PDB file of C-alpha atoms in Angstrom:
ATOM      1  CA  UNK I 473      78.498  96.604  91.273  1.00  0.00           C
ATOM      2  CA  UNK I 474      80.406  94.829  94.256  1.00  0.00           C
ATOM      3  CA  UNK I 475      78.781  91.508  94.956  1.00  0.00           C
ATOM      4  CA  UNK I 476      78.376  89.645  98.788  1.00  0.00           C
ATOM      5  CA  UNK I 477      79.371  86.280  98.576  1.00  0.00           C
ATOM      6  CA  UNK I 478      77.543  83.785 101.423  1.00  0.00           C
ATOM      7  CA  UNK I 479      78.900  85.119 104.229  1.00  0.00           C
ATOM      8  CA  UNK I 480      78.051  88.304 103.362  1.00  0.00           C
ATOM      9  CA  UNK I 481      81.812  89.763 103.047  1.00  0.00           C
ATOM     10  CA  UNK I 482      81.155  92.414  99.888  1.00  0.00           C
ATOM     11  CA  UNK I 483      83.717  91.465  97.194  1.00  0.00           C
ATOM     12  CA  UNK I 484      84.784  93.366  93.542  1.00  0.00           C
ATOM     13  CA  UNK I 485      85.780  92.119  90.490  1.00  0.00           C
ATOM     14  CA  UNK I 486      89.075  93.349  89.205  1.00  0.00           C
ATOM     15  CA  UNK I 487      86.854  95.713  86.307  1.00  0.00           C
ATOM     16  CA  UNK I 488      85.055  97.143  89.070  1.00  0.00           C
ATOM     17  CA  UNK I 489      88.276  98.515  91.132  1.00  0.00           C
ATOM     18  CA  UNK I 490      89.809  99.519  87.915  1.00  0.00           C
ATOM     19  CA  UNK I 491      86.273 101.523  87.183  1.00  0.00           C
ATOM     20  CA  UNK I 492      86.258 102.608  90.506  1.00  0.00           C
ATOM     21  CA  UNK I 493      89.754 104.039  90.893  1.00  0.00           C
ATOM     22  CA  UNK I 494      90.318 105.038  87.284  1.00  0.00           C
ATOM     23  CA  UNK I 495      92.704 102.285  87.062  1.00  0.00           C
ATOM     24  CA  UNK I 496      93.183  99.926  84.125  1.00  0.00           C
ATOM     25  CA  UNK I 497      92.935  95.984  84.654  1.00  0.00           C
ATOM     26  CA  UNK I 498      96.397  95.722  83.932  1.00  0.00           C
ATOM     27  CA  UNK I 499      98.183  97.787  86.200  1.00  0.00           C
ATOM     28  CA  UNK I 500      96.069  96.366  89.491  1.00  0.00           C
ATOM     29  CA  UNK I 501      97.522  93.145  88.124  1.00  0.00           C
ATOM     30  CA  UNK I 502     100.970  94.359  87.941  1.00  0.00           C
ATOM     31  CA  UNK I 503     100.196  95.777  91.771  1.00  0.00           C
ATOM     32  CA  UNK I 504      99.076  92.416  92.462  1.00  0.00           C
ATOM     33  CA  UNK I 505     102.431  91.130  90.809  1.00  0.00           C
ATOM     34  CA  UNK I 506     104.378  93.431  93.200  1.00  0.00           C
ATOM     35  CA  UNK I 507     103.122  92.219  96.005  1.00  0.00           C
ATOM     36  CA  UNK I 508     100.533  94.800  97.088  1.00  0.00           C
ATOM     37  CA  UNK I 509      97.545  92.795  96.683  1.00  0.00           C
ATOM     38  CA  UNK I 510      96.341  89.761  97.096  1.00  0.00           C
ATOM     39  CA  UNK I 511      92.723  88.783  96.162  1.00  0.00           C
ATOM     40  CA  UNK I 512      91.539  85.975  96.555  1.00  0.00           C
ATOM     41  CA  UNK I 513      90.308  83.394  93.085  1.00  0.00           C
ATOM     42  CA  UNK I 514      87.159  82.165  92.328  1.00  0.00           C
ATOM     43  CA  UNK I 515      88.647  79.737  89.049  1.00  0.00           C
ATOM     44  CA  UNK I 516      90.580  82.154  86.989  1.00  0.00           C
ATOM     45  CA  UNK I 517      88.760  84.875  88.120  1.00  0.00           C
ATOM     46  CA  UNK I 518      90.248  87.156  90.754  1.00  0.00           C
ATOM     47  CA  UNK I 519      88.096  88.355  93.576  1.00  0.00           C
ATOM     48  CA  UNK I 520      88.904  91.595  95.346  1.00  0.00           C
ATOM     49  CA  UNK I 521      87.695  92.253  99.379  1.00  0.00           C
ATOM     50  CA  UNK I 522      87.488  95.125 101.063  1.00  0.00           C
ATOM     51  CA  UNK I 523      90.911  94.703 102.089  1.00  0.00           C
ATOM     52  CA  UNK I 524      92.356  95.035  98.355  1.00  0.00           C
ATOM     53  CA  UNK I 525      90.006  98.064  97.914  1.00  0.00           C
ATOM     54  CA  UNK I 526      91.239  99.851 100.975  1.00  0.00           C
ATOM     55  CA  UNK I 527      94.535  99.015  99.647  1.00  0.00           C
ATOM     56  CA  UNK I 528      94.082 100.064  96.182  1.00  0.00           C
ATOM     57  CA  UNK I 529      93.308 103.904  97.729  1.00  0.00           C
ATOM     58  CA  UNK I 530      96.186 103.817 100.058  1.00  0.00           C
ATOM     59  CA  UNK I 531      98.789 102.788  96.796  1.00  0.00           C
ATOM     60  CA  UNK I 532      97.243 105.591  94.985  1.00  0.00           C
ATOM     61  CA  UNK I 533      97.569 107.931  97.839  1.00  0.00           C
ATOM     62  CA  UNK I 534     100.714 106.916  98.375  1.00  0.00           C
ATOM     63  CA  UNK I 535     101.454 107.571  94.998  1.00  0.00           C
ATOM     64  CA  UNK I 536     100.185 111.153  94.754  1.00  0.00           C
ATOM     65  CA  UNK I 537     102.661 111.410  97.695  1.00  0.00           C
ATOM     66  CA  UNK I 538     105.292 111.082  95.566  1.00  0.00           C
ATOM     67  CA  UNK I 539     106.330 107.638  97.309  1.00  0.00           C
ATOM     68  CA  UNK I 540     108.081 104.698  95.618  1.00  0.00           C
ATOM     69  CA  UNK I 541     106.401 101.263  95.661  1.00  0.00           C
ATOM     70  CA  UNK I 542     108.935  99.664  97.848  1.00  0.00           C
ATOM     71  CA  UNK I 543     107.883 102.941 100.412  1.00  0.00           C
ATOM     72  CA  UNK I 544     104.294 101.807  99.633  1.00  0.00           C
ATOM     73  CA  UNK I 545     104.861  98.068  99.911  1.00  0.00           C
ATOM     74  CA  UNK I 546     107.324  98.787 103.335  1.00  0.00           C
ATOM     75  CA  UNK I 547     103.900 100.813 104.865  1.00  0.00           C
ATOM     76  CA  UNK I 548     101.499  98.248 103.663  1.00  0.00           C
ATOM     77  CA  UNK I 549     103.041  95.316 105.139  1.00  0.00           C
ATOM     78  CA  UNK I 550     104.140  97.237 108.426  1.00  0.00           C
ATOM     79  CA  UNK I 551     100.123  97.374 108.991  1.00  0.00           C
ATOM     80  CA  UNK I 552      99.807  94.307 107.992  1.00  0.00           C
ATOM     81  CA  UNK I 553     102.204  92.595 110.109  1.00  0.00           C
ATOM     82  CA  UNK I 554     101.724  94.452 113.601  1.00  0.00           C
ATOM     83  CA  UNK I 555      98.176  95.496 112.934  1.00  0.00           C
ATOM     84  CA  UNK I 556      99.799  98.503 115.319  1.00  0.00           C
ATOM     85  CA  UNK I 557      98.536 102.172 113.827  1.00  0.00           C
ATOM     86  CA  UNK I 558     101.706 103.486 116.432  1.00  0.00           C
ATOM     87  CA  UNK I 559     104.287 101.912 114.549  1.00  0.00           C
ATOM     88  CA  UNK I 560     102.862 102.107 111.195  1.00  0.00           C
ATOM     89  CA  UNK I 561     101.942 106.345 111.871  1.00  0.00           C
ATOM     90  CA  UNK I 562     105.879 106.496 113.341  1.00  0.00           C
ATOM     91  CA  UNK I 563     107.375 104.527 109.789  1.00  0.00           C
ATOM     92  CA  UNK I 564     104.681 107.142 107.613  1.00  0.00           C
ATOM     93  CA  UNK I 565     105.678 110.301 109.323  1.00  0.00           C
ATOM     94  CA  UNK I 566     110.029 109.305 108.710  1.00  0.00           C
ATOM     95  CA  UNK I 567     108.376 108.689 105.055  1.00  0.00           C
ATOM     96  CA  UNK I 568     106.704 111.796 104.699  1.00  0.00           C
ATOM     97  CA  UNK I 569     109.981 113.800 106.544  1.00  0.00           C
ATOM     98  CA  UNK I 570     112.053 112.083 103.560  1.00  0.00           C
ATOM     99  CA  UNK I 571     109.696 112.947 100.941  1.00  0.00           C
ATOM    100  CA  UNK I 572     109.209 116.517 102.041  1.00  0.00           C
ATOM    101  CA  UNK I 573     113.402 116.626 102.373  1.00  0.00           C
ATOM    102  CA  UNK I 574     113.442 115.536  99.115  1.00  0.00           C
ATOM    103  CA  UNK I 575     111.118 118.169  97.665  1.00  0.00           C
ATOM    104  CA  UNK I 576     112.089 121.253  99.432  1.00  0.00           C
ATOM    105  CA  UNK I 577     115.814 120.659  98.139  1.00  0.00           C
ATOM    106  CA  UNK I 578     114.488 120.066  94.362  1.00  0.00           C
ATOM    107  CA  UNK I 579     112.428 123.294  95.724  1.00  0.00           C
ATOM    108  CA  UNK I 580     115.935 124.973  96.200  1.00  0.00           C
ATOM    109  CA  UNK I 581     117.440 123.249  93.180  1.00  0.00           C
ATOM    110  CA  UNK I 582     113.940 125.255  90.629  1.00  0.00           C
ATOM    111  CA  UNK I 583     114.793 128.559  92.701  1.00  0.00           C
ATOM    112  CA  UNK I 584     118.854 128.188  91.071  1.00  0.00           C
ATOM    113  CA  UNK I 585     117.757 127.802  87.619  1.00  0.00           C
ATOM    114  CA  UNK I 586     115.111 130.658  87.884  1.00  0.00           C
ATOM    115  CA  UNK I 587     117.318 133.174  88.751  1.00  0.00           C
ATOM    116  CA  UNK I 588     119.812 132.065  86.234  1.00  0.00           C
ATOM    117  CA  UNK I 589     117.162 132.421  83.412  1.00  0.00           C
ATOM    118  CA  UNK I 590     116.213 135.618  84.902  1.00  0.00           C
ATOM    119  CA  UNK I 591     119.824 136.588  84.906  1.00  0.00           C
ATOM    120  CA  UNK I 592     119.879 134.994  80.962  1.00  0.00           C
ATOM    121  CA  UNK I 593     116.689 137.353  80.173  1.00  0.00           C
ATOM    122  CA  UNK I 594     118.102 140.085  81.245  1.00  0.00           C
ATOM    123  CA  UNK I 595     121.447 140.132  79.088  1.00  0.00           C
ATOM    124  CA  UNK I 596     119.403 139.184  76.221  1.00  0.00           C
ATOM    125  CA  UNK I 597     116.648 142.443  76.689  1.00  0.00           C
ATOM    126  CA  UNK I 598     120.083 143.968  77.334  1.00  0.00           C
ATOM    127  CA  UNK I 599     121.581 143.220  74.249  1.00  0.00           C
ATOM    128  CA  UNK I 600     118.659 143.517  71.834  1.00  0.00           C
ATOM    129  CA  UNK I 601     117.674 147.383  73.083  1.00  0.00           C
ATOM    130  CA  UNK I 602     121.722 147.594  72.292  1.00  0.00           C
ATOM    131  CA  UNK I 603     120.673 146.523  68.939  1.00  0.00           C
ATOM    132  CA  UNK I 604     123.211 143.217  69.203  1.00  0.00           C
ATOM    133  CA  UNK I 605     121.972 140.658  66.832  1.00  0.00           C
ATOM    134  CA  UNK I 606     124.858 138.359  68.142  1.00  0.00           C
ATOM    135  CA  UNK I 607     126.284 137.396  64.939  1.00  0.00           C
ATOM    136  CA  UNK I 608     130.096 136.775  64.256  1.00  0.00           C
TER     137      UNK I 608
END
């Protein structure tokens, strides 16, 4: 359950983001070793804001996306640095024309290699009603 801390700012531990997100401990470390978080430290312990949270859901969006972390850290710190939704929307939508580039030509690429198992099929129905059993 997030906590508030005195000046009422709700904060998470790192088990409750990894519950939360179906995440385990370990890899919102290694996020945090990458550069994409930053929670504060109470001790040893680490102690997650808001910020981190909304962060979290944005990495794992931009995951589903299909988008590398460097594409995720490159968005990430664009908001953070200009605090500008323009710019950061104009960077996203190059990101998503990439990505969908990317995926209509591997799109193209699956359609190739259908019709040449079709084609494959085919001679092999072919051959069997021929009553071929394709030994030498």
């Amino acid at each position: 359950m997030p906590s508030t801390s005195p000046s009422e700012q709700v904060t998470y531990s790192i088990s409750e983001l990894a519950k939360e997100f179906a995440l385990t401990t370990r890899a919102i470390r290694f996020y945090e070793g990458e550069g994409l978080l930053s929670p504060q430290r109470a001790g040893q312990r680490r102690v997650y804001a808001e910020r981190e949270r909304v962060r979290i859901k944005l990495i794992l969006r931009g995951k589903r996306l299909g988008l590398s972390l460097s594409d995720i850290r490159e968005l990430l710190d664009l908001y953070q640095a200009t605090r500008g939704e323009r710019a950061q929307l104009v960077k996203f939508l190059q990101v998503l024309a990439e990505r969908r580039a990317m995926l209509n030509q591997q799109k193209e690429d699956i359609a190739i290699v259908l019709t040449e198992i079709d084609a494959l099929e085919r001679q092999c129905r072919k051959r069997l009603r021929a009553g071929t059993n394709g030994s030498a």
